[in-house]
mmCIF file of C-alpha atoms in Angstrom:
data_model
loop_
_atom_site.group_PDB
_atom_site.id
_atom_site.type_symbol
_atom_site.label_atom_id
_atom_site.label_comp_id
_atom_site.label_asym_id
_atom_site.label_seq_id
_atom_site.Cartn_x
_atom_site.Cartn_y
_atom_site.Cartn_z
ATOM 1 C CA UNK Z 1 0.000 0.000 0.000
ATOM 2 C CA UNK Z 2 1.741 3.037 -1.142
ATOM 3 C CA UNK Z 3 1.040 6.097 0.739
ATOM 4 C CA UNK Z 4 2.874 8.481 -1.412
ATOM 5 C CA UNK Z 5 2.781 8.197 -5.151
ATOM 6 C CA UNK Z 6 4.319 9.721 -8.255
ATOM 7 C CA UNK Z 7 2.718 8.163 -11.035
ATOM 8 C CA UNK Z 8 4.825 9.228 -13.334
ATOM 9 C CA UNK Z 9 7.842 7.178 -13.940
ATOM 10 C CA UNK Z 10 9.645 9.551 -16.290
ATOM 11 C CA UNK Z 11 9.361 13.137 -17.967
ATOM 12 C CA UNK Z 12 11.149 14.978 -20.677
ATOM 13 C CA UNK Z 13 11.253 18.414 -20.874
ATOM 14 C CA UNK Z 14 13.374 20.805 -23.460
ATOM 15 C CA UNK Z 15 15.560 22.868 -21.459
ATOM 16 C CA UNK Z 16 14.753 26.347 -20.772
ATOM 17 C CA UNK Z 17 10.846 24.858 -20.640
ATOM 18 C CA UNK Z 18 9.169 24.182 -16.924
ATOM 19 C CA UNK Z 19 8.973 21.130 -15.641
ATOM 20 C CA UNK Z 20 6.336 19.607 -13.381
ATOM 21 C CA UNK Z 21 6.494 17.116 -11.355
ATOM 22 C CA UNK Z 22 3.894 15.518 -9.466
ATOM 23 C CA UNK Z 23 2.769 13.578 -6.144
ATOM 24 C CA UNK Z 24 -0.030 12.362 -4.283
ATOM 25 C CA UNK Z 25 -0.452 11.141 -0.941
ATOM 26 C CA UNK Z 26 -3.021 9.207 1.080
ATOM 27 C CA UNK Z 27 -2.039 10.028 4.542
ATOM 28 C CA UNK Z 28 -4.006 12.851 5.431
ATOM 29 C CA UNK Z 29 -2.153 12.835 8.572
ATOM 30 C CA UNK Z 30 1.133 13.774 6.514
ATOM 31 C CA UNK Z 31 1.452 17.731 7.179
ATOM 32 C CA UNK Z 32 5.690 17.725 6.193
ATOM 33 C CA UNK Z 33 6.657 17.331 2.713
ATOM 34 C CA UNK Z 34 10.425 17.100 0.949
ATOM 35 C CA UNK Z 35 11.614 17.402 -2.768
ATOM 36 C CA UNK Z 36 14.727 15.269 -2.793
ATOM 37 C CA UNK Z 37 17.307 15.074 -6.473
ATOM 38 C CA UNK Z 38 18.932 11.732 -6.806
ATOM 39 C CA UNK Z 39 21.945 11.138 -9.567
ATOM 40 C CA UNK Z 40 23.157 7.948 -10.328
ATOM 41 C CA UNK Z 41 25.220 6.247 -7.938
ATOM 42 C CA UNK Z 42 24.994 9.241 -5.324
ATOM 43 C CA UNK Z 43 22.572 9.723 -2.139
ATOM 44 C CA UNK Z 44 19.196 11.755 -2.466
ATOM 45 C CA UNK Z 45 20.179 15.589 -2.184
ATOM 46 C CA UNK Z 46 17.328 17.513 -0.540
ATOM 47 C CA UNK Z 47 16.025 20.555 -2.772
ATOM 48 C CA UNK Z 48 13.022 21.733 -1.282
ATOM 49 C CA UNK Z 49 10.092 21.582 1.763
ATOM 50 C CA UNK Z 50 6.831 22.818 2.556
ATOM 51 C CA UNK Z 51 4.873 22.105 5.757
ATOM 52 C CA UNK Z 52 0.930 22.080 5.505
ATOM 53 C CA UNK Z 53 0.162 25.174 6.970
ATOM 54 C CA UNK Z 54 1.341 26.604 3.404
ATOM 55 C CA UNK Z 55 0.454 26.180 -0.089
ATOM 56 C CA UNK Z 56 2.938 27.540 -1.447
ATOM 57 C CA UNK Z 57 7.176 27.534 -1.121
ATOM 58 C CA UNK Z 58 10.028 28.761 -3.753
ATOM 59 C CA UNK Z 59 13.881 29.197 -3.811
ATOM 60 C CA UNK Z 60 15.525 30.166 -6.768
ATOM 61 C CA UNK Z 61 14.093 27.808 -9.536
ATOM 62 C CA UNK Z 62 12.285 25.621 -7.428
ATOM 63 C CA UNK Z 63 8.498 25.936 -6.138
ATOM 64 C CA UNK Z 64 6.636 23.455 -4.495
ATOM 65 C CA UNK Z 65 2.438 23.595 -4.508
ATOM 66 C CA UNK Z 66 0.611 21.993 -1.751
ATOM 67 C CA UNK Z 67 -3.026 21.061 -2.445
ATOM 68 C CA UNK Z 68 -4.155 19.293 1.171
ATOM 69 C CA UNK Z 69 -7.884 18.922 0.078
ATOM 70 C CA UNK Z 70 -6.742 16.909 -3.166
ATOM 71 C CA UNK Z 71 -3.543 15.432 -1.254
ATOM 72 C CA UNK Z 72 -1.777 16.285 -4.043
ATOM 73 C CA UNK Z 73 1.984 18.686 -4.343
ATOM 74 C CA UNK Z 74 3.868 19.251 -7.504
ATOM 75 C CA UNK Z 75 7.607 20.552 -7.890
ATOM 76 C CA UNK Z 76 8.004 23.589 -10.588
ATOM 77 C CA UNK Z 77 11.196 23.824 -12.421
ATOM 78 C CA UNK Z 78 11.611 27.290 -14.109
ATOM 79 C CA UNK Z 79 13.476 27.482 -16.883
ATOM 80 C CA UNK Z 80 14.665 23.560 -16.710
ATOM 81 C CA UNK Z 81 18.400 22.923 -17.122
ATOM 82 C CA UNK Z 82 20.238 19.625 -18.713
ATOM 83 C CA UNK Z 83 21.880 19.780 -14.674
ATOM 84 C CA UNK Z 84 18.409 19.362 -13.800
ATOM 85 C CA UNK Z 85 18.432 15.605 -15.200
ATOM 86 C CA UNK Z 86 17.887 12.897 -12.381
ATOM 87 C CA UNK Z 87 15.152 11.100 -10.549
ATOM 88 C CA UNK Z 88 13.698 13.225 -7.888
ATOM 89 C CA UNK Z 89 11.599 11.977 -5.190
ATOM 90 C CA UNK Z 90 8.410 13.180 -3.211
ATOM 91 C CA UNK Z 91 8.752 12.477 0.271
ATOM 92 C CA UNK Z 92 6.354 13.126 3.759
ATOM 93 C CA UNK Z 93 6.142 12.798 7.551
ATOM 94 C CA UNK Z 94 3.711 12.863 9.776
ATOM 95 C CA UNK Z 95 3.031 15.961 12.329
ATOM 96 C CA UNK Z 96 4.078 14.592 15.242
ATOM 97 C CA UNK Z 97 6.935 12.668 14.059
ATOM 98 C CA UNK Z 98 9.061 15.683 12.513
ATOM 99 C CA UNK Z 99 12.540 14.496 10.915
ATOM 100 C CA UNK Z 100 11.704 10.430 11.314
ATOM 101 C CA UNK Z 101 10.534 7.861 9.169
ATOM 102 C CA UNK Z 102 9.798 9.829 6.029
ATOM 103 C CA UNK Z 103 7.946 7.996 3.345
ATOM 104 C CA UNK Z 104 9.429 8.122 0.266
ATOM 105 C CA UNK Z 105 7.807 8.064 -3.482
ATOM 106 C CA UNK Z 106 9.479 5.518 -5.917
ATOM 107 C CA UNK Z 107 10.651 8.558 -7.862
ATOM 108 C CA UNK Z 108 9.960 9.813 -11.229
ATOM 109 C CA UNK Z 109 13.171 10.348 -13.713
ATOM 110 C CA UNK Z 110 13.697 13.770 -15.475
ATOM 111 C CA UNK Z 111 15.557 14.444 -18.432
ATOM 112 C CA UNK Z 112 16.416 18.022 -19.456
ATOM 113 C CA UNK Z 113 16.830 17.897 -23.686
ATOM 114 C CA UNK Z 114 19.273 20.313 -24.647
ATOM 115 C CA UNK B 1 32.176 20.814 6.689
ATOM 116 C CA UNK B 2 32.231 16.912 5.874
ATOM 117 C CA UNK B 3 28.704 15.153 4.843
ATOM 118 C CA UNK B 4 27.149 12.290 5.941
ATOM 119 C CA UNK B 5 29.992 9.545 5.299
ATOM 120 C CA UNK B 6 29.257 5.922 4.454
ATOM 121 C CA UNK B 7 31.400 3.449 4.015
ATOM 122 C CA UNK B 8 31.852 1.254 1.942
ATOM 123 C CA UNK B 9 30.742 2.090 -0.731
ATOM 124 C CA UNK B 10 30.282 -0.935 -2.092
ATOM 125 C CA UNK B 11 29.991 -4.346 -0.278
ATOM 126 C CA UNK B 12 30.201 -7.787 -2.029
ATOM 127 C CA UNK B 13 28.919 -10.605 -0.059
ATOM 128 C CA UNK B 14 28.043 -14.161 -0.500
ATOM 129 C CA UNK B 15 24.974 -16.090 1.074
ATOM 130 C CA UNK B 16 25.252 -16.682 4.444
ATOM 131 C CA UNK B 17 28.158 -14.493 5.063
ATOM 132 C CA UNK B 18 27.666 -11.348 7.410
ATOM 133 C CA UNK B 19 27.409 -7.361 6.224
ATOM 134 C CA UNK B 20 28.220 -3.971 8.379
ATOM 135 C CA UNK B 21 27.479 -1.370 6.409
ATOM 136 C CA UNK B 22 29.006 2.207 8.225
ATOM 137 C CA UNK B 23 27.747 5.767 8.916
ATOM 138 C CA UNK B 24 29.308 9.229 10.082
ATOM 139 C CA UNK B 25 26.696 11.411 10.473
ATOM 140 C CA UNK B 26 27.304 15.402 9.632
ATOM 141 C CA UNK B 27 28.583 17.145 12.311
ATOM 142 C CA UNK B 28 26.307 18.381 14.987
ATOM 143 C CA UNK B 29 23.498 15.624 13.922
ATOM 144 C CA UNK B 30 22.950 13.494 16.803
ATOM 145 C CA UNK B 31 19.862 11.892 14.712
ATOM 146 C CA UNK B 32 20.591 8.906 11.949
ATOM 147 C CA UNK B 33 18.205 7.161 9.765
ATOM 148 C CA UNK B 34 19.153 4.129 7.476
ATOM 149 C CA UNK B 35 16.609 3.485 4.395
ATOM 150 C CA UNK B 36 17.013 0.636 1.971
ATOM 151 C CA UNK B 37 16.420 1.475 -1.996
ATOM 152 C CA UNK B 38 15.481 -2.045 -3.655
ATOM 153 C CA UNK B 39 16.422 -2.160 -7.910
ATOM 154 C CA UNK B 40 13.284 0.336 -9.493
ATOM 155 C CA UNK B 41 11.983 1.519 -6.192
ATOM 156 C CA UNK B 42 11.885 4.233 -3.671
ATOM 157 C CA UNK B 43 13.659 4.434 -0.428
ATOM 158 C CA UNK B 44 12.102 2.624 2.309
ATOM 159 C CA UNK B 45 12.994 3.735 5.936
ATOM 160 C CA UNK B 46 14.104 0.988 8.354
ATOM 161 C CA UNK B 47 15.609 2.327 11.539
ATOM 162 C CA UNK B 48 15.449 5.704 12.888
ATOM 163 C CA UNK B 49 18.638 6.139 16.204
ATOM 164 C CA UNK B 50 19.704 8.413 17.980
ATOM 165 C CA UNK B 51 22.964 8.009 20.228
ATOM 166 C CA UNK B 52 23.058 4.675 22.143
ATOM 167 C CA UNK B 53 18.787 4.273 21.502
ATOM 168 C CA UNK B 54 17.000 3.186 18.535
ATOM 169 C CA UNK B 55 13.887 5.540 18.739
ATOM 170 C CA UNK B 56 11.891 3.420 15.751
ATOM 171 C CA UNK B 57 12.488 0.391 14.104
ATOM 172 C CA UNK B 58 9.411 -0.632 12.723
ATOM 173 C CA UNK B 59 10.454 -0.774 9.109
ATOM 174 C CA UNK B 60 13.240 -3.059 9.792
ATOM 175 C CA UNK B 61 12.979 -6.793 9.022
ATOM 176 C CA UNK B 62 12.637 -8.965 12.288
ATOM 177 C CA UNK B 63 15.226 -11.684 11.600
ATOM 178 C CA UNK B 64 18.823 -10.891 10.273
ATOM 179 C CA UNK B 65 18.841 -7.234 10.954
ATOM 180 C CA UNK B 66 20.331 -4.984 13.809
ATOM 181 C CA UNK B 67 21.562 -1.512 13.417
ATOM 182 C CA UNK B 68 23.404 0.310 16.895
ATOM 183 C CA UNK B 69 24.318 4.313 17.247
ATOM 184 C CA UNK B 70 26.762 3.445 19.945
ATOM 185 C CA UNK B 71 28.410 6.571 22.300
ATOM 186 C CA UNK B 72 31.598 6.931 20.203
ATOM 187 C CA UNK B 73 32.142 6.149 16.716
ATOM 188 C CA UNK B 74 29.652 5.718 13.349
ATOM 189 C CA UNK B 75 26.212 4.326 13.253
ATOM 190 C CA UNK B 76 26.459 0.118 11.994
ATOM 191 C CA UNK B 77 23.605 -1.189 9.808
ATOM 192 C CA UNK B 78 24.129 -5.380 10.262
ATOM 193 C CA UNK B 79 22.936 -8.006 8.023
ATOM 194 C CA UNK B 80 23.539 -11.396 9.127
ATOM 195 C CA UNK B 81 23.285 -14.712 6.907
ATOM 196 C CA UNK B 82 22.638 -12.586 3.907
ATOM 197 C CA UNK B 83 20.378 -13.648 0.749
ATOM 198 C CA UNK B 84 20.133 -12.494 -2.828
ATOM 199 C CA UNK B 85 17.090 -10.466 -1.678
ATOM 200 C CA UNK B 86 19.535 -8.139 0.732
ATOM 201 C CA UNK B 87 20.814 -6.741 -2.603
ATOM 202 C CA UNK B 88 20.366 -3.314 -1.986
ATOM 203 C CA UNK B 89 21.146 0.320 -1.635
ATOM 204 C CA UNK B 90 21.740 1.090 1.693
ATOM 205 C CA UNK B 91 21.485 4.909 2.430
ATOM 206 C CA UNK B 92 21.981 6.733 5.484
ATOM 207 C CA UNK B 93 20.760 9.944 6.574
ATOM 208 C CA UNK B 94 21.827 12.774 9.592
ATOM 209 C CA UNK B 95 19.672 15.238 11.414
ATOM 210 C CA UNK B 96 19.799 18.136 13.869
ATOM 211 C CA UNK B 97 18.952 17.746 17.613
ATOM 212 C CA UNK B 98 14.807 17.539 17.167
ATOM 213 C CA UNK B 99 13.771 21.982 17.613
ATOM 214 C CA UNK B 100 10.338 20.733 17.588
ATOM 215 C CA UNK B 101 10.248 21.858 13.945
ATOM 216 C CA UNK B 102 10.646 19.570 10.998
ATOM 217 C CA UNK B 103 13.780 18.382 10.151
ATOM 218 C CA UNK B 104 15.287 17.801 7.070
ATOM 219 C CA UNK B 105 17.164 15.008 6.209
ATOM 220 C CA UNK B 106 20.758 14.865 4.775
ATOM 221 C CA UNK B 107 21.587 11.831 2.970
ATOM 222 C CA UNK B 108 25.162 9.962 2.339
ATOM 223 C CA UNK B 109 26.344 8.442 -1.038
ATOM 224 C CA UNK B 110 24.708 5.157 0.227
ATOM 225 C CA UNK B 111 26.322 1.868 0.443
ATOM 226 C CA UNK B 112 25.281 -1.182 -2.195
ATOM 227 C CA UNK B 113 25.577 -3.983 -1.141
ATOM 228 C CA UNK B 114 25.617 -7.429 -3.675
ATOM 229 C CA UNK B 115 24.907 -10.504 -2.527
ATOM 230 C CA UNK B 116 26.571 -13.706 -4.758
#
């Protein structure tokens, strides 16, 4: 039983284009969510957060949307760079339980076209 | 400022034989969490620890498993009597002291283990 899905395997996007990158949940007790980059043959770098008391959080390139009533978040890439190429990975927690046992997405790989 | 440090970084092992798979967390993290990424899959946590206590274990394996944060020294993910289904990657992560505010996460390079 997954509780944290991204349904999307893989994506291609031309560079300079946005990418979007999606994940759903079924925990509505999950209120802390992650945005981790993974390149072969290296551990998961973390990119981005957002708790549930927002909808919204950016940093340079990055944004990550929170929609709690459709337990849904997507990561915005604007413009997309080839650098940008890897798997990234959706991750959450639950409230009480801040920094342990995160539950991890299986990932969905991103290529960046030149 | 050093990362999380695992090591090695890749372990070859036949059935039956035993595995220790090592982690230095970042400095100042007193928090480590191993997670296990099978071939296609996401990570799956197994052990959360925190110096000399495991805090939660529940997505390790009951038999063959055993990870310690002991006083001194790195964190120690054990396999015993390995199997073909132990080939893995083994990541592990580091963490502040707990402010009462989310933590994130910082991963090492992970470990992979094969098993023969």
């Amino acid at each position: 039983d997954q509780q944290v899905k991204q349904n999307s395997p893989s994506l291609s996007v031309q560079e300079g284009r946005i990418s979007i990158l999606n994940c759903d949940y079924t925990n509505s007790m999950f209120d802390y969510f992650l945005w981790y980059k993974k390149y072969p043959a290296e551990g998961p770098t973390f990119l981005i957060s957002i708790s549930s008391i927002k909808d919204k959080n950016e940093d340079g390139r990055f944004t990550v949307f929170l929609n709690k009533s459709a337990k849904h978040l997507s990561l915005h890439i604007v413009p997309s760079q080839p650098g940008d190429s890897a798997v990234y990975f959706c991750a959450a927690s639950v409230g009480d339980n801040y920094g342990q046992n995160f539950v991890f997405g299986p990932g969905t790989r991103l290529s960046v076209l030149p | 400022n050093a990362g999380v440090m695992q090591n090695p970084r890749h372990l070859v092992r036949r059935r039956g034989q035993e595995a220790r798979l090592r982690c230095s967390p970042m400095k100042g993290h007193s928090h480590v969490y191993w997670y296990r990424q099978l071939p296609e899959e996401g990570l799956k946590f197994m052990v959360y620890l925190q110096k000399e206590n495991i805090i939660d274990e529940s997505g390790m394996p009951k038999e063959r498993f055993s990870a310690e944060f002991p006083k001194e020294g790195p964190s120690i993910l054990r396999i015993q009597q390995v199997v073909r289904g132990d080939s893995a990657a083994y990541f592990c992560a580091s963490s502040p002291s707990s402010t009462g505010l989310p933590d994130t996460q910082y991963f090492g390079p992970g470990t992979r283990l094969t098993v023969l």
